[in-house]
Amino acid sequence: MFDKTSMLRRQAAAVVLFVFLAALTAGGCASDKGAVTPVVETPSVMAERVITGVDTRVASGEVVVSIQGSAMLTYASIPQSLPPGVVLHFPDADVADGAVQSPVDNAVVETIEASRQGNATQLKILLKDESEYEVVRSGNGLNVVFTSVEAQMPEVAVAAEADDEVPAEASVAEMTVEAEEIAVQEPAAVQAPAVQPVSVGPATVSQIDFTSTQSGASTILIGTTGPVGYKVSKKDEKTLYLKLSDTTLPDSRKRPIITTRFNSAVNRILPVQTEQMEGDALFIIELRDAVPYLVSQSGDQIEVSIDPSSVPPQKEDDAKLPSWKKAITEADVMAVPDAAGSDMAAFPDGATSAAPVQPEVMESMEPEISVGKSKSYSGEKIAVDFFETDIKNVFRIIRAVSGQNFAIDKDVTGQVTMTLQNPVPWDQILDLVLKMNMLGSVKENGITRIATLKTLKEEEAARLQYIASQQFSKEIQKAMAPMSTEYILISYSNAETDIKPHLERILTSERGSVSVDTRTNQLIITDTAEKIAQARAIVKQIDRITPQVIIEARIVEASSNFTRAFGVTWNAQTEGYPTVGQGNDSSTLGGVYGYGVAMDYGVETDNSIGINFSRLTGNTLILDAKLTALETKGTGKIVSSPKVLTLDNKKATIKQGVEIPYQTVEDGDVDIEFKEVELRLEVTPHVTADDRISLQVLIDKNDVGSITNGIPGLNTKGVETELIMNDGETIVIGGIIKSNKTFAESAFPVLSQIPVLGWLFKNRTRTEEKQELLVFLTPRVVKMDELKI
């Protein structure tokens, strides 16, 4: 009776409402026949999709959460790990009061919570423990099927017998959308028959493993002494941060794992823990390519699965692997990243594009427009099922998954129908949605703006036109800029040859000029203030003090015995140390002699044409006083010790010798001419950028040879070479040898001719003398401070 009465009342109310609407429509038509009444989407239309019921049942070892809807429900499922559960987003849907029923007693589902977020509804299914699940359509609704512990146990046993081979298809990306943070984890396989809630507490990293397959897929396995909370974020497209909360990283685990030569997308895994991280451990995963990845947790193990890369591994010669000490040092100073998504901005309904960018800012921003370009994707993988879903709600879900900031132009409209049962990267979904609706995106200062392609093209054309006008305006301003004349003094360079050619290239065409006053070595430049400032900068870089090099030479003439002895017992001394042997002393060589360092540089003198080079290494070295001592014994003689100071890249010449007179007869006239017999040493130094000295050495040694018709011949030797030395290092040039052989015989006439007995009446003398010239060169850089003018 009660139901029949209420039904009659509803019918009467419907009749009254129909009559009222008919009268209102007739009045509107009579007043303005040409007006078009816009269709406004009322809340009742927005709420056509209503979640009418949510209940739980247990069947065949599975726990099923059944979600009923008044119309076809579109959704996006996002797993979460702490607390374990599944979050379902239903765009353009409402939930009826009392629709969510308390779950029946089961081993998987703890509670079910529903909340409204604008025009969308969020359904959060919290679990007692992590469990695998599958979302299956059932009419207008959905069935979320969880595998119970009892059903999973046989699979675990089988997996244990099969050496723990877990198929890759079981990996599902998990994400937590709470407190505006995105945490990526994966449902874990149950490894123990007891159903216990996951306890998270302090733990220690006990395992870090890396494996890769022939296809290029790789897996990073991190084991801890207990379950830990973790968070994944991205520093850039090729760097992942995996942070483990309240986890200790032993020193033995802080070594980087270099994988540049593996067939994998991973280049390096760097475990880091510093005092600033407050007990958290960080794993920096460097990729060689931006590829998708999945993160899962199973008890006390965290697994990162990374897709193959198109970039091949490096060869052994090109790997250039860094030392682990250097890698750890770099990691210690690396800033700890913030939680992913911590700076996500709210995404209000009806968001419109930002205010127009001012021209001054527009030129520097250089926005990057993306119009569905072919590229690789590296975002987190999600599964979606949209049916005629408002496109702005799709962007809302992508924002929640990616943690990025989005701004949508007001003219962006449309609906999206998309079913992706297998998870794909969110950035690939975004590009696909843009292509389907003729939209584009542009990144500006950390915000991804979505607009129509027409709008973006018009803005880009306007931006380019503005830049062109700005450049034209600058050219006009330069052409109208006042001219001035300035004088620039040149101190160390030649203004005409060294400076002027560089300045002529930057002068304002048809207006600027530059000339040189050779008497004062200064430039006279007439141009705009900007060009004059540029010219001064060039002069400052070029007009610098030319380094000077002082070359100390010691020319020693020694016997062969002296040379051999000297080659074995060379000593080197340096200033400021306690003396050894002969004590502190100074000689014509200059310097103070300290401790002795044996230098075994033998000088070969087996031939008369060879010239040998030896080097005394070390800074500020001087030769031992044995030169003077051996000269006293008569086995050696210091011919000269010249010093010469020359500029960088300027040749210095040292000569030592005599002029030998000889007679020449020409047309009956006898003249005396001289021929030089000398040792000629030419050295051209160059100071390198790292304060070493490059020497170009030329040596010519002339000796008197045989005399023909009273004219002496010359025996010549020469060598030309180039070498690099440290500042203050000594080079020894030997092998310049002069030989003198004599043979004499004195005998008593007749008796000396008697065989055998004749040796008693005669005397033979055979002498052979070899002398060698040793040249010691010690270059030093002489630096001078520049004075400001």
Coordinates of N, CA and C in Angstrom, one line a residue, residues 99 102 120 181 200 214 257 306-307 338 420 488 599 637 674 700 745 775:
A99 N 26.8 2.7 -0.7 CA 27.1 1.7 -1.7 C 28.2 0.8 -1.3
S102 N 30.9 -3.4 4.0 CA 32.1 -3.9 4.7 C 32.4 -5.2 4.1
A120 N 35.2 13.2 -10.0 CA 35.7 11.8 -10.0 C 35.5 11.2 -8.7
E181 N 52.6 12.5 -3.3 CA 53.8 11.8 -3.6 C 53.6 10.5 -4.4
V200 N 57.5 -2.8 8.9 CA 58.6 -2.0 8.3 C 59.4 -1.4 9.5
Q214 N 70.0 -11.9 -22.8 CA 70.5 -11.7 -24.1 C 69.6 -10.7 -24.9
I257 N 78.6 -0.4 -9.2 CA 78.6 -1.5 -10.1 C 78.5 -1.0 -11.5
I306 N 64.2 -3.4 -15.8 CA 64.4 -2.4 -16.7 C 64.4 -2.9 -18.1
D307 N 63.6 -2.3 -19.0 CA 63.5 -2.8 -20.4 C 64.8 -2.6 -21.2
D338 N 64.8 15.2 -3.7 CA 63.5 15.3 -2.9 C 62.6 14.2 -3.4
L420 N 43.8 -0.2 -22.3 CA 45.2 -0.7 -22.3 C 45.3 -1.6 -21.1
I488 N 94.2 52.8 -26.8 CA 94.5 51.6 -26.1 C 96.0 51.3 -26.2
M599 N 123.2 9.3 -10.1 CA 122.6 9.3 -11.4 C 123.5 8.4 -12.3
K637 N 138.2 19.5 -18.3 CA 138.4 20.9 -18.3 C 137.1 21.6 -18.6
F674 N 141.0 33.8 -42.2 CA 140.8 33.0 -41.0 C 139.5 32.1 -41.2
D700 N 126.5 22.4 -33.8 CA 127.5 22.2 -34.8 C 128.9 22.2 -34.1
E745 N 159.1 5.8 -33.6 CA 160.0 4.7 -33.4 C 161.5 5.2 -33.5
V775 N 128.0 18.8 -23.1 CA 127.2 20.1 -23.0 C 126.1 19.8 -22.1

